Amino acid sequence: MRGTVTVVVGIQWGDEGKGRVVDVMAAHADIVARFGGGDNAGHTLVVGDRKLALRIVPSGVLVAETELFVGSGTVVSLAGLVKELEALAGLGIDIRRIKISDRAHVVFPYHVEADRKAEAARGSAAIGTTGRGIGPAYVDKAARAGIVFADLLERPRLVEKLRARGAEGCLTEAEELAERLAPHIVDGVAFVQDALTAGKRILAEGAQGTMLDVGFGTYPFVTSSHTIAGAATIGLGIGPTAIGRVVGIAKAYCSRVGAGPFPSELLDETGERLRTAGGEFGTVTGRPRRCGWFDAVAARYAVALNGLDAVALTKLDVLSGLERIGIVTGYRVGGRAAGVAALGEASLSTEIEWHKGWSDDVRGVRRITDLPSAARRYVARLEELLGVPIEHVSVGPERSQLAV
Ligand code: GDP
Ligand code: IMO
Ligand code: MG
């Protein structure tokens, strides 16, 4: 029998609106859990006139009864987490519900420094990382030189490990922060397994997007962790059979922040228009996001890699007012049809299918069938290209601006 865990993943290059969809889905979950990434992620929720930009705390935080869990697959900055918890507490949110796995890895200032140095050394081949030390922290994890949250609770072990890293200078601050985080640190395996045994519904919230996955994305222009649905098993400590449903989040167009292949990118005024209308500036770094048409080739690849059951489409409202809307339906290299493996080829070109736009404001629409006919046709065509149902269409950043 299949399990009850629902996994939510981005199926493009990140910033698809995972946070805003998870906020809605959290109403039907007992626990919302992050399984990967760190504060390179920025997940935005808007409820009424309250706006939250979360980095590591799961996006169920505005749903009062949910428990929040930061899983073993994450890499977490102590200062970043403390700051985030304080900000949430300041808003009157009960932060005692937020737990972090003893197996999650700590991102130290030396990781941040290594990230910046590695980027500088890459010169014109820089990845455009978020500069948060994410890559170096995952490198340390794989190199068996990382420090985990459990180590923070054992002073002699922490001292020894920091010394081995030549980073004793980090001790005082780490100890101070660890004291504040101690009440949140739990045995991550027991937490998740007990929850499953108790029949709790876990919603696993992905970070980044499929095309940024370290194994299946546009390597080397990727993040340093797996971002696909399978990563939820490793990042939480659950078997694949615990997963019952996988939902992919896709923007109605595409965006990418940082360097790397992006075949559907629009370098003209239409790209600029999407950026402005969609507020496409990084939540973490403030960098302008590159914008382009929906890439159905990459999206189909993501449907397969994640084993998607359904898709939630976001930011449809941003396309309102465009005379025509493109969908990339094919790649070509040297006159021949090509697939995702060709991403990064300098000569890659795209096949674009054109759709009629709509001028109506769709932000008040709450039923997909009530969308203007051109918008309905656009969504139906995306559904056909993806091969899985589009069950939600978001038409604005606010929680209620969702059509089903
Ligand atoms: P995430 O990283 O996938 O959680 O996405 P981000 O929060 O980084 O980026 C999505 C941005 O789009 C945020 O600023 C959201 O508030 C905003 N957003 C989400 N859904 C919609 C939508 O349907 N319409 C509009 N206009 N904005 C949206
Ligand atoms: P969310 O969860 C968009 C990108 C960076 C860079 C590459 C590597 O909000 O969707 P890193 O700092 O991870 O080593 O950077 O990955 N990147 C993201 N882009 N959304 C994100 O997260 C991202 N997290 C990392 O811009 O290109
Ligand atoms: Mg984001």
GROMACS .gro file of C-alpha atoms and ligand atoms in nm:
model
  460
    1MET     CA    1   0.000   0.000   0.000
    2ARG     CA    2   0.118   0.353  -0.079
    3GLY     CA    3   0.196   0.589   0.204
    4THR     CA    4   0.042   0.922   0.291
    5VAL     CA    5   0.332   1.162   0.240
    6THR     CA    6   0.271   1.428  -0.024
    7VAL     CA    7   0.578   1.575  -0.191
    8VAL     CA    8   0.576   1.918  -0.355
    9VAL     CA    9   0.859   2.010  -0.591
   10GLY     CA   10   0.943   2.291  -0.830
   11ILE     CA   11   0.963   2.167  -1.187
   12GLN     CA   12   1.152   2.456  -1.345
   13TRP     CA   13   1.448   2.660  -1.219
   14GLY     CA   14   1.313   2.748  -0.873
   15ASP     CA   15   1.082   3.026  -0.756
   16GLU     CA   16   0.780   2.859  -0.912
   17GLY     CA   17   0.564   2.959  -0.616
   18LYS     CA   18   0.619   2.648  -0.404
   19GLY     CA   19   0.578   2.844  -0.082
   20ARG     CA   20   0.244   2.994  -0.181
   21VAL     CA   21   0.104   2.657  -0.288
   22VAL     CA   22   0.238   2.475   0.020
   23ASP     CA   23   0.071   2.740   0.239
   24VAL     CA   24  -0.263   2.637   0.087
   25MET     CA   25  -0.195   2.262   0.094
   26ALA     CA   26  -0.078   2.284   0.457
   27ALA     CA   27  -0.439   2.316   0.565
   28HIS     CA   28  -0.463   1.939   0.496
   29ALA     CA   29  -0.134   1.842   0.659
   30ASP     CA   30  -0.022   1.771   1.013
   31ILE     CA   31   0.346   1.833   0.942
   32VAL     CA   32   0.514   2.042   0.675
   33ALA     CA   33   0.876   1.941   0.626
   34ARG     CA   34   1.166   2.077   0.425
   35PHE     CA   35   1.393   1.804   0.291
   36GLY     CA   36   1.671   1.988   0.112
   37GLY     CA   37   1.854   2.308   0.045
   38GLY     CA   38   1.907   2.583   0.297
   39ASP     CA   39   1.865   2.955   0.295
   40ASN     CA   40   1.943   2.970  -0.074
   41ALA     CA   41   1.568   2.913  -0.091
   42GLY     CA   42   1.325   3.199  -0.053
   43HIS     CA   43   0.959   3.100  -0.026
   44THR     CA   44   0.704   3.379  -0.017
   45LEU     CA   45   0.360   3.360   0.141
   46VAL     CA   46   0.097   3.631   0.131
   47VAL     CA   47  -0.205   3.603   0.356
   48GLY     CA   48  -0.423   3.912   0.365
   49ASP     CA   49  -0.181   4.198   0.399
   50ARG     CA   50   0.079   3.984   0.575
   51LYS     CA   51   0.376   3.888   0.359
   52LEU     CA   52   0.643   3.642   0.470
   53ALA     CA   53   0.964   3.547   0.294
   54LEU     CA   54   1.081   3.218   0.443
   55ARG     CA   55   1.426   3.070   0.394
   56ILE     CA   56   1.437   2.748   0.587
   57VAL     CA   57   1.123   2.737   0.798
   58PRO     CA   58   0.860   2.534   0.607
   59SER     CA   59   0.576   2.719   0.440
   60GLY     CA   60   0.307   2.575   0.668
   61VAL     CA   61   0.399   2.827   0.937
   62LEU     CA   62   0.089   3.041   0.886
   63VAL     CA   63  -0.141   2.744   0.941
   64ALA     CA   64  -0.180   2.742   1.316
   65GLU     CA   65  -0.192   2.372   1.396
   66THR     CA   66   0.078   2.239   1.166
   67GLU     CA   67   0.410   2.117   1.297
   68LEU     CA   68   0.713   2.234   1.102
   69PHE     CA   69   1.017   2.016   1.047
   70VAL     CA   70   1.354   2.096   0.893
   71GLY     CA   71   1.480   1.760   0.773
   72SER     CA   72   1.813   1.583   0.772
   73GLY     CA   73   1.880   1.666   0.407
   74THR     CA   74   1.901   2.039   0.468
   75VAL     CA   75   2.203   2.259   0.535
   76VAL     CA   76   2.125   2.536   0.777
   77SER     CA   77   2.291   2.857   0.886
   78LEU     CA   78   2.262   2.901   1.262
   79ALA     CA   79   2.251   3.278   1.243
   80GLY     CA   80   2.002   3.261   0.957
   81LEU     CA   81   1.770   3.025   1.140
   82VAL     CA   82   1.782   3.222   1.465
   83LYS     CA   83   1.703   3.540   1.276
   84GLU     CA   84   1.413   3.375   1.098
   85LEU     CA   85   1.274   3.229   1.420
   86GLU     CA   86   1.298   3.565   1.594
   87ALA     CA   87   1.122   3.740   1.310
   88LEU     CA   88   0.841   3.484   1.320
   89ALA     CA   89   0.812   3.507   1.698
   90GLY     CA   90   0.793   3.884   1.659
   91LEU     CA   91   0.486   3.833   1.442
   92GLY     CA   92   0.321   3.639   1.721
   93ILE     CA   93   0.378   3.301   1.557
   94ASP     CA   94   0.427   3.003   1.788
   95ILE     CA   95   0.780   2.893   1.698
   96ARG     CA   96   0.782   2.600   1.940
   97ARG     CA   97   0.619   2.405   1.656
   98ILE     CA   98   0.942   2.432   1.454
   99LYS     CA   99   1.177   2.136   1.488
  100ILE     CA  100   1.509   2.067   1.323
  101SER     CA  101   1.670   1.731   1.267
  102ASP     CA  102   1.983   1.648   1.465
  103ARG     CA  103   2.124   1.521   1.134
  104ALA     CA  104   2.082   1.845   0.940
  105HIS     CA  105   2.418   2.000   0.855
  106VAL     CA  106   2.530   2.336   0.985
  107VAL     CA  107   2.639   2.608   0.743
  108PHE     CA  108   2.919   2.804   0.907
  109PRO     CA  109   3.067   3.140   0.804
  110TYR     CA  110   3.364   2.951   0.654
  111HIS     CA  111   3.124   2.786   0.409
  112VAL     CA  112   2.996   3.126   0.304
  113GLU     CA  113   3.351   3.245   0.252
  114ALA     CA  114   3.437   2.933   0.050
  115ASP     CA  115   3.127   2.987  -0.165
  116ARG     CA  116   3.227   3.345  -0.245
  117LYS     CA  117   3.588   3.244  -0.317
  118ALA     CA  118   3.485   2.958  -0.545
  119GLU     CA  119   3.257   3.192  -0.739
  120ALA     CA  120   3.532   3.451  -0.777
  121ALA     CA  121   3.772   3.181  -0.897
  122ARG     CA  122   3.522   3.070  -1.162
  123GLY     CA  123   3.545   3.412  -1.325
  124SER     CA  124   3.323   3.434  -1.631
  125ALA     CA  125   3.206   3.076  -1.567
  126ALA     CA  126   3.057   3.175  -1.230
  127ILE     CA  127   2.736   2.989  -1.141
  128GLY     CA  128   2.576   3.289  -0.979
  129THR     CA  129   2.518   3.111  -0.649
  130THR     CA  130   2.321   3.277  -0.375
  131GLY     CA  131   2.648   3.314  -0.181
  132ARG     CA  132   2.505   3.136   0.124
  133GLY     CA  133   2.767   2.866   0.157
  134ILE     CA  134   2.530   2.595   0.036
  135GLY     CA  135   2.772   2.422  -0.205
  136PRO     CA  136   3.063   2.407   0.042
  137ALA     CA  137   2.834   2.276   0.318
  138TYR     CA  138   2.716   1.988   0.097
  139VAL     CA  139   3.077   1.925  -0.007
  140ASP     CA  140   3.171   1.891   0.361
  141LYS     CA  141   2.879   1.657   0.416
  142ALA     CA  142   2.994   1.428   0.135
  143ALA     CA  143   3.356   1.461   0.246
  144ARG     CA  144   3.253   1.351   0.597
  145ALA     CA  145   3.385   1.675   0.738
  146GLY     CA  146   3.051   1.835   0.817
  147ILE     CA  147   2.913   1.938   1.153
  148VAL     CA  148   2.556   1.838   1.227
  149PHE     CA  149   2.302   1.982   1.468
  150ALA     CA  150   2.358   1.695   1.712
  151ASP     CA  151   2.719   1.813   1.747
  152LEU     CA  152   2.596   2.149   1.872
  153LEU     CA  153   2.457   1.977   2.180
  154GLU     CA  154   2.790   1.813   2.273
  155ARG     CA  155   3.043   2.084   2.348
  156PRO     CA  156   3.361   1.869   2.343
  157ARG     CA  157   3.260   1.721   2.007
  158LEU     CA  158   3.183   2.063   1.862
  159VAL     CA  159   3.515   2.201   1.983
  160GLU     CA  160   3.703   1.907   1.838
  161LYS     CA  161   3.529   1.924   1.503
  162LEU     CA  162   3.570   2.299   1.465
  163ARG     CA  163   3.936   2.261   1.558
  164ALA     CA  164   3.980   1.993   1.293
  165ARG     CA  165   3.837   2.242   1.043
  166GLY     CA  166   4.073   2.515   1.165
  167ALA     CA  167   3.766   2.716   1.260
  168GLU     CA  168   3.785   2.755   1.638
  169GLY     CA  169   3.701   3.121   1.577
  170CYS     CA  170   3.346   3.012   1.504
  171LEU     CA  171   3.299   2.846   1.844
  172THR     CA  172   3.173   3.131   2.058
  173GLU     CA  173   2.907   3.244   1.814
  174ALA     CA  174   2.806   2.886   1.736
  175GLU     CA  175   2.761   2.808   2.104
  176GLU     CA  176   2.554   3.116   2.162
  177LEU     CA  177   2.328   3.041   1.869
  178ALA     CA  178   2.312   2.670   1.952
  179GLU     CA  179   2.179   2.749   2.296
  180ARG     CA  180   1.888   2.932   2.139
  181LEU     CA  181   1.826   2.655   1.890
  182ALA     CA  182   1.862   2.363   2.133
  183PRO     CA  183   1.489   2.343   2.217
  184HIS     CA  184   1.416   2.294   1.848
  185ILE     CA  185   1.667   2.014   1.781
  186VAL     CA  186   1.510   1.666   1.772
  187ASP     CA  187   1.604   1.313   1.676
  188GLY     CA  188   1.500   1.356   1.314
  189VAL     CA  189   1.455   0.989   1.237
  190ALA     CA  190   1.236   0.930   1.542
  191PHE     CA  191   1.036   1.246   1.470
  192VAL     CA  192   0.945   1.137   1.118
  193GLN     CA  193   0.896   0.769   1.190
  194ASP     CA  194   0.680   0.837   1.496
  195ALA     CA  195   0.472   1.075   1.287
  196LEU     CA  196   0.420   0.808   1.020
  197THR     CA  197   0.328   0.550   1.282
  198ALA     CA  198   0.079   0.791   1.435
  199GLY     CA  199  -0.079   0.836   1.091
  200LYS     CA  200   0.014   1.202   1.065
  201ARG     CA  201  -0.007   1.356   0.721
  202ILE     CA  202   0.333   1.488   0.612
  203LEU     CA  203   0.368   1.745   0.337
  204ALA     CA  204   0.727   1.748   0.211
  205GLU     CA  205   0.818   2.087   0.069
  206GLY     CA  206   1.090   2.094  -0.194
  207ALA     CA  207   1.332   2.377  -0.250
  208GLN     CA  208   1.482   2.503  -0.576
  209GLY     CA  209   1.358   2.325  -0.887
  210THR     CA  210   1.414   2.016  -1.097
  211MET     CA  211   1.639   2.196  -1.346
  212LEU     CA  212   1.866   2.296  -1.056
  213ASP     CA  213   1.905   1.936  -0.933
  214VAL     CA  214   2.271   1.841  -0.891
  215GLY     CA  215   2.225   1.520  -1.086
  216PHE     CA  216   1.954   1.601  -1.338
  217GLY     CA  217   1.961   1.978  -1.380
  218THR     CA  218   2.170   2.193  -1.610
  219TYR     CA  219   2.496   2.080  -1.446
  220PRO     CA  220   2.723   2.252  -1.346
  221PHE     CA  221   2.478   2.543  -1.330
  222VAL     CA  222   2.280   2.383  -1.050
  223THR     CA  223   2.260   2.381  -0.674
  224SER     CA  224   2.457   2.122  -0.476
  225SER     CA  225   2.170   1.901  -0.366
  226HIS     CA  226   1.905   1.683  -0.521
  227THR     CA  227   1.584   1.875  -0.562
  228ILE     CA  228   1.361   1.613  -0.727
  229ALA     CA  229   1.086   1.428  -0.544
  230GLY     CA  230   1.308   1.127  -0.472
  231ALA     CA  231   1.521   1.353  -0.253
  232ALA     CA  232   1.235   1.368  -0.004
  233THR     CA  233   1.310   1.008   0.097
  234ILE     CA  234   1.675   1.083   0.171
  235GLY     CA  235   1.614   1.428   0.310
  236LEU     CA  236   1.353   1.312   0.560
  237GLY     CA  237   1.445   0.950   0.623
  238ILE     CA  238   1.140   0.778   0.478
  239GLY     CA  239   1.112   0.491   0.234
  240PRO     CA  240   0.985   0.557  -0.119
  241THR     CA  241   0.670   0.363  -0.029
  242ALA     CA  242   0.583   0.628   0.230
  243ILE     CA  243   0.511   0.869  -0.055
  244GLY     CA  244   0.156   0.869  -0.181
  245ARG     CA  245   0.144   1.172  -0.404
  246VAL     CA  246   0.381   1.407  -0.586
  247VAL     CA  247   0.273   1.753  -0.696
  248GLY     CA  248   0.485   1.970  -0.925
  249ILE     CA  249   0.474   2.347  -0.915
  250ALA     CA  250   0.521   2.529  -1.245
  251LYS     CA  251   0.506   2.894  -1.328
  252ALA     CA  252   0.289   2.980  -1.630
  253TYR     CA  253   0.614   3.105  -1.786
  254CYS     CA  254   0.975   3.044  -1.681
  255SER     CA  255   1.231   3.227  -1.474
  256ARG     CA  256   1.586   3.158  -1.375
  257VAL     CA  257   1.819   3.343  -1.142
  258GLY     CA  258   2.190   3.292  -1.187
  259ALA     CA  259   2.384   3.166  -1.487
  260GLY     CA  260   2.326   2.862  -1.707
  261PRO     CA  261   2.118   2.732  -1.995
  262PHE     CA  262   1.769   2.877  -2.033
  263PRO     CA  263   1.649   2.808  -2.388
  264SER     CA  264   1.316   2.990  -2.364
  265GLU     CA  265   1.472   3.310  -2.224
  266LEU     CA  266   1.336   3.637  -2.362
  267LEU     CA  267   1.603   3.902  -2.383
  268ASP     CA  268   1.364   4.156  -2.532
  269GLU     CA  269   1.094   4.385  -2.395
  270THR     CA  270   0.858   4.087  -2.344
  271GLY     CA  271   1.110   3.940  -2.099
  272GLU     CA  272   1.131   4.277  -1.927
  273ARG     CA  273   0.754   4.293  -1.911
  274LEU     CA  274   0.730   3.950  -1.746
  275ARG     CA  275   0.997   4.054  -1.495
  276THR     CA  276   0.813   4.372  -1.403
  277ALA     CA  277   0.461   4.227  -1.405
  278GLY     CA  278   0.571   3.915  -1.219
  279GLY     CA  279   0.793   4.096  -0.969
  280GLU     CA  280   1.072   3.866  -1.078
  281PHE     CA  281   1.348   3.974  -0.844
  282GLY     CA  282   1.515   3.717  -0.619
  283THR     CA  283   1.370   3.676  -0.271
  284VAL     CA  284   1.715   3.596  -0.132
  285THR     CA  285   1.953   3.815  -0.329
  286GLY     CA  286   1.727   4.073  -0.495
  287ARG     CA  287   1.881   3.986  -0.832
  288PRO     CA  288   1.659   4.034  -1.136
  289ARG     CA  289   1.537   3.695  -1.254
  290ARG     CA  290   1.577   3.602  -1.619
  291CYS     CA  291   1.235   3.545  -1.775
  292GLY     CA  292   1.111   3.343  -2.070
  293TRP     CA  293   0.825   3.139  -2.214
  294PHE     CA  294   0.701   2.816  -2.060
  295ASP     CA  295   0.944   2.542  -2.160
  296ALA     CA  296   0.741   2.228  -2.222
  297VAL     CA  297   1.049   2.021  -2.308
  298ALA     CA  298   1.206   2.084  -1.969
  299ALA     CA  299   0.868   2.049  -1.796
  300ARG     CA  300   0.797   1.706  -1.947
  301TYR     CA  301   1.141   1.594  -1.838
  302ALA     CA  302   1.053   1.713  -1.487
  303VAL     CA  303   0.716   1.533  -1.493
  304ALA     CA  304   0.903   1.209  -1.560
  305LEU     CA  305   1.188   1.262  -1.314
  306ASN     CA  306   0.953   1.346  -1.031
  307GLY     CA  307   0.681   1.097  -1.116
  308LEU     CA  308   0.426   1.374  -1.090
  309ASP     CA  309   0.063   1.304  -1.015
  310ALA     CA  310  -0.050   1.662  -1.070
  311VAL     CA  311   0.071   2.013  -1.137
  312ALA     CA  312  -0.017   2.345  -0.979
  313LEU     CA  313   0.032   2.628  -1.224
  314THR     CA  314   0.121   2.967  -1.077
  315LYS     CA  315   0.129   3.331  -1.185
  316LEU     CA  316  -0.116   3.298  -1.471
  317ASP     CA  317  -0.226   3.657  -1.398
  318VAL     CA  318   0.118   3.781  -1.503
  319LEU     CA  319   0.046   3.680  -1.864
  320SER     CA  320  -0.271   3.892  -1.886
  321GLY     CA  321  -0.246   4.164  -2.148
  322LEU     CA  322   0.005   3.992  -2.375
  323GLU     CA  323  -0.114   3.978  -2.734
  324ARG     CA  324   0.038   3.635  -2.786
  325ILE     CA  325   0.204   3.384  -2.559
  326GLY     CA  326   0.469   3.135  -2.659
  327ILE     CA  327   0.533   2.781  -2.538
  328VAL     CA  328   0.864   2.615  -2.620
  329THR     CA  329   0.763   2.275  -2.753
  330GLY     CA  330   1.092   2.156  -2.897
  331TYR     CA  331   1.469   2.207  -2.905
  332ARG     CA  332   1.680   2.181  -3.216
  333VAL     CA  333   2.053   2.143  -3.260
  334GLY     CA  334   2.204   2.157  -3.608
  335GLY     CA  335   1.864   2.131  -3.772
  336ARG     CA  336   1.773   1.815  -3.577
  337ALA     CA  337   1.524   1.770  -3.297
  338ALA     CA  338   1.702   1.751  -2.961
  339GLY     CA  339   1.608   1.676  -2.602
  340VAL     CA  340   1.708   1.799  -2.260
  341ALA     CA  341   2.050   1.636  -2.299
  342ALA     CA  342   2.130   1.913  -2.548
  343LEU     CA  343   2.081   2.187  -2.287
  344GLY     CA  344   2.397   2.391  -2.281
  345GLU     CA  345   2.477   2.342  -2.651
  346ALA     CA  346   2.559   2.685  -2.785
  347SER     CA  347   2.371   2.620  -3.109
  348LEU     CA  348   2.050   2.503  -2.944
  349SER     CA  349   1.740   2.672  -3.084
  350THR     CA  350   1.376   2.642  -2.987
  351GLU     CA  351   1.047   2.567  -3.155
  352ILE     CA  352   0.777   2.796  -3.027
  353GLU     CA  353   0.406   2.734  -3.043
  354TRP     CA  354   0.202   3.056  -3.031
  355HIS     CA  355  -0.118   3.109  -2.839
  356LYS     CA  356  -0.363   3.394  -2.839
  357GLY     CA  357  -0.340   3.607  -2.527
  358TRP     CA  358  -0.620   3.758  -2.317
  359SER     CA  359  -0.668   4.107  -2.186
  360ASP     CA  360  -0.902   4.033  -1.895
  361ASP     CA  361  -0.783   4.063  -1.537
  362VAL     CA  362  -0.796   3.704  -1.405
  363ARG     CA  363  -0.702   3.775  -1.044
  364GLY     CA  364  -1.058   3.734  -0.921
  365VAL     CA  365  -1.114   3.397  -1.089
  366ARG     CA  366  -1.159   3.101  -0.851
  367ARG     CA  367  -1.264   2.829  -1.091
  368ILE     CA  368  -1.044   2.720  -1.379
  369THR     CA  369  -1.357   2.691  -1.593
  370ASP     CA  370  -1.428   3.061  -1.533
  371LEU     CA  371  -1.101   3.175  -1.689
  372PRO     CA  372  -1.129   3.371  -2.016
  373SER     CA  373  -1.143   3.127  -2.306
  374ALA     CA  374  -0.792   3.208  -2.433
  375ALA     CA  375  -0.649   3.150  -2.083
  376ARG     CA  376  -0.844   2.826  -2.052
  377ARG     CA  377  -0.706   2.708  -2.384
  378TYR     CA  378  -0.352   2.799  -2.276
  379VAL     CA  379  -0.388   2.602  -1.951
  380ALA     CA  380  -0.547   2.309  -2.136
  381ARG     CA  381  -0.260   2.303  -2.383
  382LEU     CA  382  -0.003   2.303  -2.101
  383GLU     CA  383  -0.191   2.017  -1.938
  384GLU     CA  384  -0.182   1.825  -2.265
  385LEU     CA  385   0.190   1.886  -2.308
  386LEU     CA  386   0.265   1.788  -1.946
  387GLY     CA  387   0.049   1.477  -1.957
  388VAL     CA  388  -0.073   1.525  -1.598
  389PRO     CA  389  -0.370   1.722  -1.463
  390ILE     CA  390  -0.329   2.086  -1.368
  391GLU     CA  391  -0.532   2.091  -1.050
  392HIS     CA  392  -0.465   2.442  -0.926
  393VAL     CA  393  -0.405   2.767  -1.111
  394SER     CA  394  -0.287   3.059  -0.904
  395VAL     CA  395  -0.385   3.403  -1.022
  396GLY     CA  396  -0.220   3.620  -0.759
  397PRO     CA  397   0.022   3.592  -0.467
  398GLU     CA  398  -0.243   3.604  -0.195
  399ARG     CA  399  -0.356   3.276  -0.040
  400SER     CA  400  -0.713   3.302  -0.173
  401GLN     CA  401  -0.609   3.390  -0.529
  402LEU     CA  402  -0.629   3.033  -0.644
  403ALA     CA  403  -0.852   2.871  -0.904
  404VAL     CA  404  -0.941   2.503  -0.881
  405GDP     P1  405   0.921   2.965  -0.435
  405GDP     O1  406   1.069   2.980  -0.414
  405GDP     O2  407   0.890   2.857  -0.535
  405GDP     O3  408   0.843   2.948  -0.309
  405GDP     O4  409   0.873   3.100  -0.503
  405GDP     P2  410   0.912   3.251  -0.456
  405GDP     O5  411   0.831   3.285  -0.337
  405GDP     O6  412   1.058   3.266  -0.449
  405GDP     O7  413   0.868   3.332  -0.583
  405GDP     C1  414   0.735   3.339  -0.624
  405GDP     C2  415   0.691   3.487  -0.622
  405GDP     O8  416   0.571   3.502  -0.694
  405GDP     C3  417   0.661   3.538  -0.482
  405GDP     O9  418   0.692   3.674  -0.476
  405GDP     C4  419   0.510   3.516  -0.469
  405GDP    O10  420   0.448   3.605  -0.377
  405GDP     C5  421   0.465   3.545  -0.609
  405GDP     N1  422   0.349   3.468  -0.653
  405GDP     C6  423   0.316   3.339  -0.624
  405GDP     N2  424   0.207   3.301  -0.690
  405GDP     C7  425   0.169   3.408  -0.763
  405GDP     C8  426   0.063   3.430  -0.856
  405GDP    O11  427  -0.019   3.345  -0.888
  405GDP     N3  428   0.059   3.555  -0.915
  405GDP     C9  429   0.147   3.653  -0.886
  405GDP     N4  430   0.134   3.770  -0.948
  405GDP     N5  431   0.248   3.634  -0.799
  405GDP    C10  432   0.259   3.514  -0.739
  406IMO     P1  433   1.377   2.844  -0.421
  406IMO     O1  434   1.357   2.733  -0.320
  406IMO     C1  435   1.596   3.000  -0.761
  406IMO     C2  436   2.019   2.895  -0.789
  406IMO     C3  437   2.117   3.009  -0.775
  406IMO     C4  438   2.231   2.958  -0.861
  406IMO     C5  439   2.231   2.808  -0.833
  406IMO     C6  440   2.330   2.764  -0.727
  406IMO     O2  441   1.342   2.979  -0.369
  406IMO     O3  442   1.309   2.808  -0.549
  406IMO     P2  443   2.340   2.788  -0.462
  406IMO     O4  444   2.344   2.911  -0.377
  406IMO     O5  445   2.227   2.696  -0.434
  406IMO     O6  446   2.472   2.716  -0.468
  406IMO     O7  447   2.318   2.846  -0.612
  406IMO     O8  448   2.099   2.776  -0.791
  406IMO     N1  449   1.923   2.880  -0.679
  406IMO     C7  450   1.795   2.918  -0.686
  406IMO     N2  451   1.727   2.979  -0.784
  406IMO     N3  452   1.532   2.962  -0.650
  406IMO     C8  453   1.597   2.899  -0.551
  406IMO     O9  454   1.536   2.847  -0.442
  406IMO     C9  455   1.736   2.876  -0.565
  406IMO     N4  456   1.832   2.819  -0.487
  406IMO    C10  457   1.944   2.821  -0.558
  406IMO    O10  458   2.064   3.128  -0.822
  406IMO    O11  459   2.200   2.976  -0.996
  407MG      MG  460   1.215   3.128  -0.416
   0.00000   0.00000   0.00000
